[in-house]
Coordinates of N, CA and C and ligand atoms in Angstrom, one line a residue:
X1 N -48.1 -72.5 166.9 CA -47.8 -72.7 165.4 C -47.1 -71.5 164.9
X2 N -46.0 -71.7 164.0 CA -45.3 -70.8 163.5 C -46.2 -70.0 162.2
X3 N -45.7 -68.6 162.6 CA -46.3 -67.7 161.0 C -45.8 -67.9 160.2
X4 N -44.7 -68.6 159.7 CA -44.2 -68.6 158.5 C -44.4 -70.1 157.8
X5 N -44.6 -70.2 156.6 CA -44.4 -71.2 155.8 C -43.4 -71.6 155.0
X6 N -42.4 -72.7 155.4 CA -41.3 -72.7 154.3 C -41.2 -73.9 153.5
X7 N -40.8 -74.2 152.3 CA -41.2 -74.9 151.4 C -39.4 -75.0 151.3
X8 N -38.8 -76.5 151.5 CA -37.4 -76.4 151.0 C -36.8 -77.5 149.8
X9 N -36.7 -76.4 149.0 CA -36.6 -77.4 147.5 C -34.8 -77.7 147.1
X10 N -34.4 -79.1 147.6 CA -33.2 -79.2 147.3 C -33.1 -80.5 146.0
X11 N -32.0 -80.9 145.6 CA -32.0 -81.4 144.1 C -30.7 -81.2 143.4
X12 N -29.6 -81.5 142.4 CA -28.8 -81.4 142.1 C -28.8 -80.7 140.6
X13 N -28.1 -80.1 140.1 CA -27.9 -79.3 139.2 C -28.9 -79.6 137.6
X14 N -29.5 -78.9 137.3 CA -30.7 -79.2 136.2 C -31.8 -79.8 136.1
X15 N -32.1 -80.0 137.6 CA -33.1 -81.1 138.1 C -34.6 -80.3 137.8
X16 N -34.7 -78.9 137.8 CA -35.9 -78.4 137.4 C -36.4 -77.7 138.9
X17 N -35.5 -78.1 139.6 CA -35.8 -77.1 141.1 C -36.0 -75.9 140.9
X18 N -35.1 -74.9 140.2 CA -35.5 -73.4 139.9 C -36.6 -73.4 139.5
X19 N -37.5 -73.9 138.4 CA -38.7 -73.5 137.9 C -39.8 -74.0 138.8
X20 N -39.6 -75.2 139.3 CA -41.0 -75.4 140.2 C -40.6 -74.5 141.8
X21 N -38.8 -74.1 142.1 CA -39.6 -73.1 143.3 C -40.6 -71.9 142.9
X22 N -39.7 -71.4 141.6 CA -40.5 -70.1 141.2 C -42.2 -69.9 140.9
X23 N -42.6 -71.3 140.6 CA -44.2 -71.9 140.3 C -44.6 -71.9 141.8
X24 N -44.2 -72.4 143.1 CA -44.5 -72.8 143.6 C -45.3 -71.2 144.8
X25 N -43.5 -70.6 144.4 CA -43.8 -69.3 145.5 C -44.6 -68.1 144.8
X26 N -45.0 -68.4 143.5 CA -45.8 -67.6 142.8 C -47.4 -67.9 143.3
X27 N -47.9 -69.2 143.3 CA -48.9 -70.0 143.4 C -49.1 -70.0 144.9
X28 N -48.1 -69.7 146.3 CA -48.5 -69.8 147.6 C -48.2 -68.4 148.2
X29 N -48.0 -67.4 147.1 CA -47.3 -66.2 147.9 C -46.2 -66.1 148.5
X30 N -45.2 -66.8 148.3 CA -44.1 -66.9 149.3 C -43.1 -66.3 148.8
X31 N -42.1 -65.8 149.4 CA -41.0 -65.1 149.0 C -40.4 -66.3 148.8
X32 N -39.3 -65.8 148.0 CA -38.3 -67.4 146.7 C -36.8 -66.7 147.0
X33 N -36.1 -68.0 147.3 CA -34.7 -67.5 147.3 C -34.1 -68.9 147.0
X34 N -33.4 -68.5 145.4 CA -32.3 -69.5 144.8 C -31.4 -69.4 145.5
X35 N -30.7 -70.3 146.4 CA -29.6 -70.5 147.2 C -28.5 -70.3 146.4
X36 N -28.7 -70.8 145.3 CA -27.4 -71.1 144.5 C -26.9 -69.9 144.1
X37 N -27.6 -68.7 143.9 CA -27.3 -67.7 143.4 C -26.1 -67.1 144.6
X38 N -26.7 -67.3 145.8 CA -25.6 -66.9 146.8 C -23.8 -67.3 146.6
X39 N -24.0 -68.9 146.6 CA -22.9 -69.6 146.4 C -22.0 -68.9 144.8
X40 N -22.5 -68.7 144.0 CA -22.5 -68.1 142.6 C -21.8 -66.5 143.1
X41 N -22.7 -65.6 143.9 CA -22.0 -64.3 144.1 C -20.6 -64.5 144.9
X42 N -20.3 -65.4 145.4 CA -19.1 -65.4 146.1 C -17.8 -65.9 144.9
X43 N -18.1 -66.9 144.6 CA -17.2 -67.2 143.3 C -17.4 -66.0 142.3
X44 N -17.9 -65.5 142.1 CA -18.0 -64.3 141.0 C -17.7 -63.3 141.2
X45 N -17.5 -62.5 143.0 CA -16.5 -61.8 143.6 C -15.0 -61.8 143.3
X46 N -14.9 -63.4 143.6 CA -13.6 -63.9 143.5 C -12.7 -63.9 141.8
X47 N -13.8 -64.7 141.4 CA -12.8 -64.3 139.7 C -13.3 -63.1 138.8
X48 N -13.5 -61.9 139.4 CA -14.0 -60.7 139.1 C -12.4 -60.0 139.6
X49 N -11.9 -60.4 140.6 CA -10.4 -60.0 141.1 C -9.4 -60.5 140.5
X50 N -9.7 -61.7 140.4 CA -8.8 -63.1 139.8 C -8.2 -63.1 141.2
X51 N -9.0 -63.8 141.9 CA -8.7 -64.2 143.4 C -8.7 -65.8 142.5
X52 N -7.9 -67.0 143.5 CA -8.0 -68.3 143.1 C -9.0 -68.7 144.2
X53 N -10.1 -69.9 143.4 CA -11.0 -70.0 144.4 C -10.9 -70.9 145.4
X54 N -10.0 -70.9 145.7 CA -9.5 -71.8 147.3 C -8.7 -71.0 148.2
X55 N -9.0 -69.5 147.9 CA -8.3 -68.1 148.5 C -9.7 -68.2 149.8
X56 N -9.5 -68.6 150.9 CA -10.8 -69.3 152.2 C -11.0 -67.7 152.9
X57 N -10.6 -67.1 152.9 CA -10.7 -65.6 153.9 C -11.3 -64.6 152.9
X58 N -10.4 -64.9 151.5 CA -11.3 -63.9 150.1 C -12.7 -64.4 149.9
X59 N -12.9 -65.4 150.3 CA -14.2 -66.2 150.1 C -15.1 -65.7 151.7
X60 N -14.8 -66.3 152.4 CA -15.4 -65.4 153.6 C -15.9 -63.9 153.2
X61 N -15.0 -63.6 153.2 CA -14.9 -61.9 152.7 C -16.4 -61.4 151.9
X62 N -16.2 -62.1 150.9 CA -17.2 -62.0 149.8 C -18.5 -62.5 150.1
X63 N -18.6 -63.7 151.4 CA -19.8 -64.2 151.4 C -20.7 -63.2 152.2
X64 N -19.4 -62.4 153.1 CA -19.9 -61.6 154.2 C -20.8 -60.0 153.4
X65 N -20.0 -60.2 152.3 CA -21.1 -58.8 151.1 C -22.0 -59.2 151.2
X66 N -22.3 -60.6 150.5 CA -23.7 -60.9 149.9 C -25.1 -60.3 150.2
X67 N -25.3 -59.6 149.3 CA -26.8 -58.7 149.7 C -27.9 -59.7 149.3
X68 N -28.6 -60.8 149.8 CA -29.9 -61.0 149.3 C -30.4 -60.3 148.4
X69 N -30.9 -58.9 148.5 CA -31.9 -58.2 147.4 C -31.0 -58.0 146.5
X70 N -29.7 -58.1 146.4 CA -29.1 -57.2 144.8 C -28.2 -58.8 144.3
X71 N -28.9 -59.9 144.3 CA -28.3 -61.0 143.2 C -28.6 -60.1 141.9
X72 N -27.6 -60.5 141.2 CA -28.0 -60.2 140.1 C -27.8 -61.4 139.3
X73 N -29.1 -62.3 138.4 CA -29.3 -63.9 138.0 C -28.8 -63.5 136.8
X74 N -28.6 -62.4 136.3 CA -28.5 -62.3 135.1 C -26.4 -62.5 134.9
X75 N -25.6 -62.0 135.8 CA -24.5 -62.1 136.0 C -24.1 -63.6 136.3
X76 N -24.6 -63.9 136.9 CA -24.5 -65.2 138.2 C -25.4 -66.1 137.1
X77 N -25.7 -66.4 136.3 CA -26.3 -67.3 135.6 C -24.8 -68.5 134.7
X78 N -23.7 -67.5 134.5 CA -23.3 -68.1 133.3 C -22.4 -69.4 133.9
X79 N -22.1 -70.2 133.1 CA -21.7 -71.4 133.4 C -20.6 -71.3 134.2
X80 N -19.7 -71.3 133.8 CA -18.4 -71.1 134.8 C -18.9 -70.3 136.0
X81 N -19.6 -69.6 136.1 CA -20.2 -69.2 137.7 C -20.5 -70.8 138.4
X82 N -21.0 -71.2 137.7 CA -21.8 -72.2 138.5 C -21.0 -73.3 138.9
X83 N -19.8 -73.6 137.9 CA -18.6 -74.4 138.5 C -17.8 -74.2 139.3
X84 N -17.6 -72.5 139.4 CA -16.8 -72.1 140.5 C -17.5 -72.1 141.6
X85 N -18.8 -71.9 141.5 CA -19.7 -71.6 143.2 C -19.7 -72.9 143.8
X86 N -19.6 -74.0 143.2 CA -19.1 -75.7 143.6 C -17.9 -75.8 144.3
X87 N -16.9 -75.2 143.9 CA -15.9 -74.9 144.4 C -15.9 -74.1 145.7
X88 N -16.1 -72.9 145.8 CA -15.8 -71.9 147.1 C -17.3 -72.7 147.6
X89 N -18.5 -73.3 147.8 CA -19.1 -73.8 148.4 C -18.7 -75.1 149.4
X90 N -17.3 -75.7 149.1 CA -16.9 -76.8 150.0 C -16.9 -76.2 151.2
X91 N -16.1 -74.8 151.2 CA -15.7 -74.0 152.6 C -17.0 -74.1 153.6
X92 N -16.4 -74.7 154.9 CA -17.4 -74.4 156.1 C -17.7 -73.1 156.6
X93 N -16.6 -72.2 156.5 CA -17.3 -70.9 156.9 C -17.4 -70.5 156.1
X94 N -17.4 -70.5 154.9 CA -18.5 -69.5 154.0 C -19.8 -70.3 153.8
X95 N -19.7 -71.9 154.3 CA -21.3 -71.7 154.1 C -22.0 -71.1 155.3
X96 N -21.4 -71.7 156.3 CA -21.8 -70.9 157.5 C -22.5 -69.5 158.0
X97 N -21.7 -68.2 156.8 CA -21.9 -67.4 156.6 C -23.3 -67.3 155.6
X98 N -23.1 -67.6 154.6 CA -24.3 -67.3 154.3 C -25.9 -68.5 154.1
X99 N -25.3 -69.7 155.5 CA -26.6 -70.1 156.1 C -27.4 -69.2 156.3
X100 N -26.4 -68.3 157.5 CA -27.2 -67.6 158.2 C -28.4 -66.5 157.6
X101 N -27.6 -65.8 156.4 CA -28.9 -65.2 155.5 C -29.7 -66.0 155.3
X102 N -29.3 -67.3 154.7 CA -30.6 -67.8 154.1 C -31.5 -67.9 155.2
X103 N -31.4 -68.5 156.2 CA -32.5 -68.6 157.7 C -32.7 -67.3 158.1
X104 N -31.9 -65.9 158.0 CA -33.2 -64.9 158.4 C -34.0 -64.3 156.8
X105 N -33.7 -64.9 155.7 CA -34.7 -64.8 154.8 C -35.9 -65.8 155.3
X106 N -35.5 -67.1 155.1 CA -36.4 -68.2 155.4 C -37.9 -67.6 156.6
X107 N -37.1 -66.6 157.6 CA -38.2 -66.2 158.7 C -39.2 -65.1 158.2
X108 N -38.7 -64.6 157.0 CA -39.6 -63.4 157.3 C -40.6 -63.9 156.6
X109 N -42.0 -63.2 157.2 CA -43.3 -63.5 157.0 C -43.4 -63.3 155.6
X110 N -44.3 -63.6 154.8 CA -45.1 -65.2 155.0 C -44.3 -66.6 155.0
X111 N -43.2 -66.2 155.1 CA -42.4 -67.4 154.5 C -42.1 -67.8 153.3
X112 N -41.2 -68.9 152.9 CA -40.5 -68.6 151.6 C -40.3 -70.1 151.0
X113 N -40.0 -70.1 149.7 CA -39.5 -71.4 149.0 C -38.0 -70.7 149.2
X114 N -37.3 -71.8 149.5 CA -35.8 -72.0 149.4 C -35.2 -73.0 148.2
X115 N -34.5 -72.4 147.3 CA -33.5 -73.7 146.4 C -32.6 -74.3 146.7
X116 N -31.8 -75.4 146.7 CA -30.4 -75.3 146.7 C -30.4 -76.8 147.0
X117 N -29.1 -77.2 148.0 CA -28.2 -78.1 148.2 C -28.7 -79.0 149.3
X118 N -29.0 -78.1 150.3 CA -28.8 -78.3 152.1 C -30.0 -78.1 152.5
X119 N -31.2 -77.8 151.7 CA -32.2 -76.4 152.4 C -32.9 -77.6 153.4
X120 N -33.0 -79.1 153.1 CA -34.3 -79.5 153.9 C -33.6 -80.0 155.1
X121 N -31.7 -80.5 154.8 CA -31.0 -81.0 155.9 C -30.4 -80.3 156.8
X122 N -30.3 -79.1 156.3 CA -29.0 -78.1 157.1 C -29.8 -76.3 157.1
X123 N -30.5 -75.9 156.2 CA -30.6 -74.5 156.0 C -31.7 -74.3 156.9
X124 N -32.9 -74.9 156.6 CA -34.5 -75.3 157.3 C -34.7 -76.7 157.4
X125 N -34.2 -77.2 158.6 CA -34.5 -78.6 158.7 C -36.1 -78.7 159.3
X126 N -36.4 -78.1 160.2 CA -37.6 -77.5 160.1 C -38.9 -77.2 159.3
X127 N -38.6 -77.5 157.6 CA -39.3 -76.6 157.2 C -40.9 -77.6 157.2
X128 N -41.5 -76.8 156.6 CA -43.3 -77.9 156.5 C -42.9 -78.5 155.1
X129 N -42.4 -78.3 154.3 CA -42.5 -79.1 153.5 C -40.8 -79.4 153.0
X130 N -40.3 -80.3 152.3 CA -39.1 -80.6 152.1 C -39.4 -81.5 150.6
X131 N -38.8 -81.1 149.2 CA -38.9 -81.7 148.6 C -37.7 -81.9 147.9
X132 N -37.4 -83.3 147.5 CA -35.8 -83.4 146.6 C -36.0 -83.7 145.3
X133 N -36.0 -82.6 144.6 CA -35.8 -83.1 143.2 C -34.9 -83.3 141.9
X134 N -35.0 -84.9 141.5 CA -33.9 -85.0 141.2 C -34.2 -85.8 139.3
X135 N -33.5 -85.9 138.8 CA -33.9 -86.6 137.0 C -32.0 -86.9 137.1
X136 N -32.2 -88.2 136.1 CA -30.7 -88.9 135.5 C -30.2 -87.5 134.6
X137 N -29.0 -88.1 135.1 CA -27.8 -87.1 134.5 C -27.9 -87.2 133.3
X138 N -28.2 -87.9 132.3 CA -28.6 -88.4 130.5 C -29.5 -87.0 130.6
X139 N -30.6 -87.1 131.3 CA -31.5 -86.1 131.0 C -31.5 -84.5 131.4
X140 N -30.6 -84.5 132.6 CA -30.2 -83.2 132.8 C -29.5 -82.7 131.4
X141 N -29.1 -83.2 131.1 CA -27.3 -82.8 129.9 C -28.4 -82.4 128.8
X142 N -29.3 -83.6 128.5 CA -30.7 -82.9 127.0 C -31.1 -81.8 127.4
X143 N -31.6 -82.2 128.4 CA -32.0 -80.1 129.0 C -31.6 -79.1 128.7
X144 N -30.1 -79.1 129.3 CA -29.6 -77.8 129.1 C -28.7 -78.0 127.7
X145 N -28.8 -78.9 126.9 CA -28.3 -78.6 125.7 C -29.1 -78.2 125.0
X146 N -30.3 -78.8 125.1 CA -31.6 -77.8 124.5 C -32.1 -76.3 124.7
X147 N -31.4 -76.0 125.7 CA -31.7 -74.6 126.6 C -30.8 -73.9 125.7
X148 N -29.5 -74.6 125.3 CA -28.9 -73.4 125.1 C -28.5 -73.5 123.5
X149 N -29.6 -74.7 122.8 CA -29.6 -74.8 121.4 C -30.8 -73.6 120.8
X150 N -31.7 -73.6 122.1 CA -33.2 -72.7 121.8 C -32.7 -70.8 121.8
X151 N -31.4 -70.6 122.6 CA -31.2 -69.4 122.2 C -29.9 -69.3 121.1
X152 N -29.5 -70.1 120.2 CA -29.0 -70.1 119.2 C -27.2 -70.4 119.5
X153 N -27.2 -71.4 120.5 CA -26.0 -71.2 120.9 C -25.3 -72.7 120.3
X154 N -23.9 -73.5 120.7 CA -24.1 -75.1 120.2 C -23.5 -75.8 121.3
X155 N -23.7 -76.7 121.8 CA -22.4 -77.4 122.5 C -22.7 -78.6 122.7
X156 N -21.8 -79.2 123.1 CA -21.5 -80.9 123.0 C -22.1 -81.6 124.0
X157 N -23.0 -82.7 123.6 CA -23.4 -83.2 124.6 C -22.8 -84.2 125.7
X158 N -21.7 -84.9 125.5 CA -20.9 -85.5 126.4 C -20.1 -84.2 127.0
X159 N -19.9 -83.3 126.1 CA -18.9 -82.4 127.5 C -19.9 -82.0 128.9
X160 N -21.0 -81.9 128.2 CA -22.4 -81.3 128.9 C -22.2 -82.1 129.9
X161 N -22.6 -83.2 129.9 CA -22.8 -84.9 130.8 C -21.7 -84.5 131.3
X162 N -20.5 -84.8 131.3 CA -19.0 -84.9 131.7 C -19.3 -84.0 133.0
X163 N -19.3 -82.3 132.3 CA -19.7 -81.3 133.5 C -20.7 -81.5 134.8
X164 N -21.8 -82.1 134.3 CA -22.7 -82.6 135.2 C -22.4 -83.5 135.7
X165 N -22.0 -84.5 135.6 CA -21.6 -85.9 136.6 C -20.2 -84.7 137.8
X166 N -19.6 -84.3 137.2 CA -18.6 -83.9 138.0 C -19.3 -82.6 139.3
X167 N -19.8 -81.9 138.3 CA -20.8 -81.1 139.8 C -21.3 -81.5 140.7
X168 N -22.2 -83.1 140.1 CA -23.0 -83.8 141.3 C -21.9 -84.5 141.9
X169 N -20.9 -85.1 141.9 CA -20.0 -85.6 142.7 C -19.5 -84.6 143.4
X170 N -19.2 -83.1 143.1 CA -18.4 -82.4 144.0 C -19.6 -82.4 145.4
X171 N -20.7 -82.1 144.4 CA -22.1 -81.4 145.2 C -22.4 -82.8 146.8
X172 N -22.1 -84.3 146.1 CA -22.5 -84.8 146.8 C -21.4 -85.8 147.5
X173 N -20.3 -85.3 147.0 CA -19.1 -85.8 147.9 C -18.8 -84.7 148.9
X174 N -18.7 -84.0 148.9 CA -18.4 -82.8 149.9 C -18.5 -83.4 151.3
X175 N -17.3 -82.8 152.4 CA -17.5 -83.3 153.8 C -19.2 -82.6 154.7
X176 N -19.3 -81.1 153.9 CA -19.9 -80.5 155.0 C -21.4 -80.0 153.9
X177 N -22.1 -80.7 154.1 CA -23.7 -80.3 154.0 C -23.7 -81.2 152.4
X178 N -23.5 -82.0 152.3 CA -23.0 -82.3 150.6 C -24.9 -83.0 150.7
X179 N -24.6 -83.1 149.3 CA -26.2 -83.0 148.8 C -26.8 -84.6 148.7
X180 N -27.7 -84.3 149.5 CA -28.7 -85.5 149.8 C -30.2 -85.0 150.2
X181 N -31.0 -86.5 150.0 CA -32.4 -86.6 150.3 C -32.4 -85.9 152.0
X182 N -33.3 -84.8 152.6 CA -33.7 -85.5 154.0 C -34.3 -86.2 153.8
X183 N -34.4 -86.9 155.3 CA -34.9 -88.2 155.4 C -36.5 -88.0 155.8
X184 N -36.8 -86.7 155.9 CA -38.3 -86.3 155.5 C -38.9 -85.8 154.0
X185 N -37.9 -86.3 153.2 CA -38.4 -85.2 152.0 C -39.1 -86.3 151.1
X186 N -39.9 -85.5 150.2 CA -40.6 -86.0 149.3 C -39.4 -86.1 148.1
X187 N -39.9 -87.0 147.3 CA -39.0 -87.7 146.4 C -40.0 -87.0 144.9
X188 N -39.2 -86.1 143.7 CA -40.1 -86.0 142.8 C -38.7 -86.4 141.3
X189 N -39.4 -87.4 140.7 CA -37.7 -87.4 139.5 C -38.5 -86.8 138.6
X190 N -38.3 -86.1 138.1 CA -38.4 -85.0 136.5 C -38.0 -85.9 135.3
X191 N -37.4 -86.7 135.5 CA -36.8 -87.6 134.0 C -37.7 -87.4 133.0
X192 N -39.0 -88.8 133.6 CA -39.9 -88.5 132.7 C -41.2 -87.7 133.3
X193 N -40.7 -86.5 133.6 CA -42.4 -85.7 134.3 C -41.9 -84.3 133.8
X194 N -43.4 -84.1 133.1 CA -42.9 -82.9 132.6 C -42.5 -81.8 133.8
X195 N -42.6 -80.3 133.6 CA -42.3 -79.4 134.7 C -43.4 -79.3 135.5
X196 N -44.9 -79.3 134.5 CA -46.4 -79.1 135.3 C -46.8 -80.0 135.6
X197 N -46.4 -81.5 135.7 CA -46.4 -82.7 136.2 C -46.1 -82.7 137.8
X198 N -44.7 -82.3 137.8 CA -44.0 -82.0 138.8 C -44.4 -81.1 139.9
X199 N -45.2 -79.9 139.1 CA -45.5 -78.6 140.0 C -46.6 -79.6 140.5
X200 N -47.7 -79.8 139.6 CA -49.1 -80.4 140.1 C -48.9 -81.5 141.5
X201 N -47.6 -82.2 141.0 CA -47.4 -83.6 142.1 C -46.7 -82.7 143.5
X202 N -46.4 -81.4 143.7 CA -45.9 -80.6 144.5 C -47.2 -80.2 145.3
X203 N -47.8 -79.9 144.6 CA -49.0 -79.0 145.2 C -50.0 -80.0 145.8
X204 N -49.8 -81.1 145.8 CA -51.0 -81.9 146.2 C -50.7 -82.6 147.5
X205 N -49.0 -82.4 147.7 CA -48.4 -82.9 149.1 C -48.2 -81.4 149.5
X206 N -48.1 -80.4 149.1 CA -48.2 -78.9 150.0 C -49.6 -78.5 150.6
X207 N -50.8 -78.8 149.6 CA -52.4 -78.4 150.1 C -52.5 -79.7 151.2
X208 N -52.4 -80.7 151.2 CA -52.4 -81.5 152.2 C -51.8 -81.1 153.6
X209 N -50.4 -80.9 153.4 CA -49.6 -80.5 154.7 C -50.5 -79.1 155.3
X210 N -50.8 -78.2 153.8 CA -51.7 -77.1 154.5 C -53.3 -77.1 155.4
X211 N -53.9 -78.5 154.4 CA -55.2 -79.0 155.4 C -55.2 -79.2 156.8
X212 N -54.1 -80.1 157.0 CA -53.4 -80.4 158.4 C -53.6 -79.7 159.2
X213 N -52.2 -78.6 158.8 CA -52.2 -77.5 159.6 C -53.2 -76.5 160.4
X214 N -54.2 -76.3 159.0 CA -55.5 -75.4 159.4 C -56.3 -76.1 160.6
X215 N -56.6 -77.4 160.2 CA -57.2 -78.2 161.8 C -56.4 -78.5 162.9
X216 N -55.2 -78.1 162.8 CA -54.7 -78.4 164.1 C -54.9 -77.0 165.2
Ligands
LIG1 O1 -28.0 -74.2 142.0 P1 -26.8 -73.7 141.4 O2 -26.3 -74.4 140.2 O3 -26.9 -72.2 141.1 O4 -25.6 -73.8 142.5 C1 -24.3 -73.5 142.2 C2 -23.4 -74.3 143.2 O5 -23.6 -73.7 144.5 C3 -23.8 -75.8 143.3 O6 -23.2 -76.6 142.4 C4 -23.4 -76.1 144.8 O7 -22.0 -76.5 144.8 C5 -23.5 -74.7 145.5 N1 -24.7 -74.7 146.3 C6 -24.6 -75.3 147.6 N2 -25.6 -75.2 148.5 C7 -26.8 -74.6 148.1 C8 -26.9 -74.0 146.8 C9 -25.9 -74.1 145.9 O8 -23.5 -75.8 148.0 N3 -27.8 -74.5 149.0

């Protein structure tokens, strides 16, 4: 039996993935790694130069920096990050490149929650647990319009939607690792479930998989 435990939380843009991995690897001890944040540092290399983001070797380049410990979420949070990291993310070898981080983060003990795109089909296909979470695009767009009405900001809720249908299509049109269910993962929709809904319905397929384990 392996020493490590990995928990792989994939889902499409506002689905509530970041808060239940962060619940998750708080609550089991695990090291947490937002994938997306990766995809995000590379594009944010890039228009930090005013590289164009289909510049494939400047993208390489930049994936090949990426320091796991020094994301900075506070940089890599802002919106246009997150459109461009959609973009330099189509590239095979930069995801390639920074698979590989994510799988020797994924190994080290005790093991880890993973975020992102790919994590249950492509990053940790392997992992013990695999969960996809996902909520209708109507309800993603209320989310983050509310997120960003609560720190005093305004913006439009069809541009909102607009942006998000178009992410999840790049996310799930894409030739190489494009975003889907594995065909092992647990299914959780957020629409109507709150966040502690979600976490609770998380933890009751993780303590199970962990019962398992312990008797085998
Ligand atoms: O999750 P987040 O919004 O930060 O991700 C930004 C973009 O990075 C996504 O829209 C997606 O294109 C890409 N991504 C990816 N694979 C991952 C994580 C993120 O392709 N595992």
């Amino acid at each position: 039996m392996s020493s490590t435990f990995t928990i792989a939380i994939d889902g499409p843009a506002g689905a509530g993935k970041g808060t239940l991995a962060r619940r998750l690897a708080d609550h089991y001890r695990l090291n947490l790694l937002d994938t997306g944040l990766t995809y995000r540092a590379v594009a944010h290399a890039l228009l930090q130069v005013g590289l164009p983001l289909d510049n494939v070797s400047a993208a390489e380049t930049a994936a090949r920096q990426v320091d796991l410990a020094r994301l900075d979420r506070a940089v890599l949070s802002a919106h246009a990050v997150g459109e461009a990291a959609s973009k330099v993310a189509v590239f095979p070898t930069v995801r390639r490149i920074l698979v590989e981080k994510q799988r020797d983060f994924a190994k080290a003990p005790p093991g880890a929650v993973l975020d992102g795109r790919d994590i249950g089909t492509v990053v940790c296909p392997d992992a013990d647990i695999k969960l996809y979470v996902t909520a209708s695009a109507e309800v993603r767009a209320k989310r983050r319009l509310a997120e960003i009405e609560s720190i005093g900001g305004t913006a439009d809720f069809a541009e909102i939607l607009a942006d998000i249908e178009r992410r999840d299509e790049r996310d799930m049109g894409r030739a190489d690792s494009p975003l889907k269910p594995a065909a092992d993962a647990h299914l959780l929709d957020t629409s109507e479930m709150a966040i502690e809904a979600a976490f609770l319905a998380a933890m009751a397929v993780i303590d199970d998989a962990l019962a398992k384990r312990n008797k085998a």
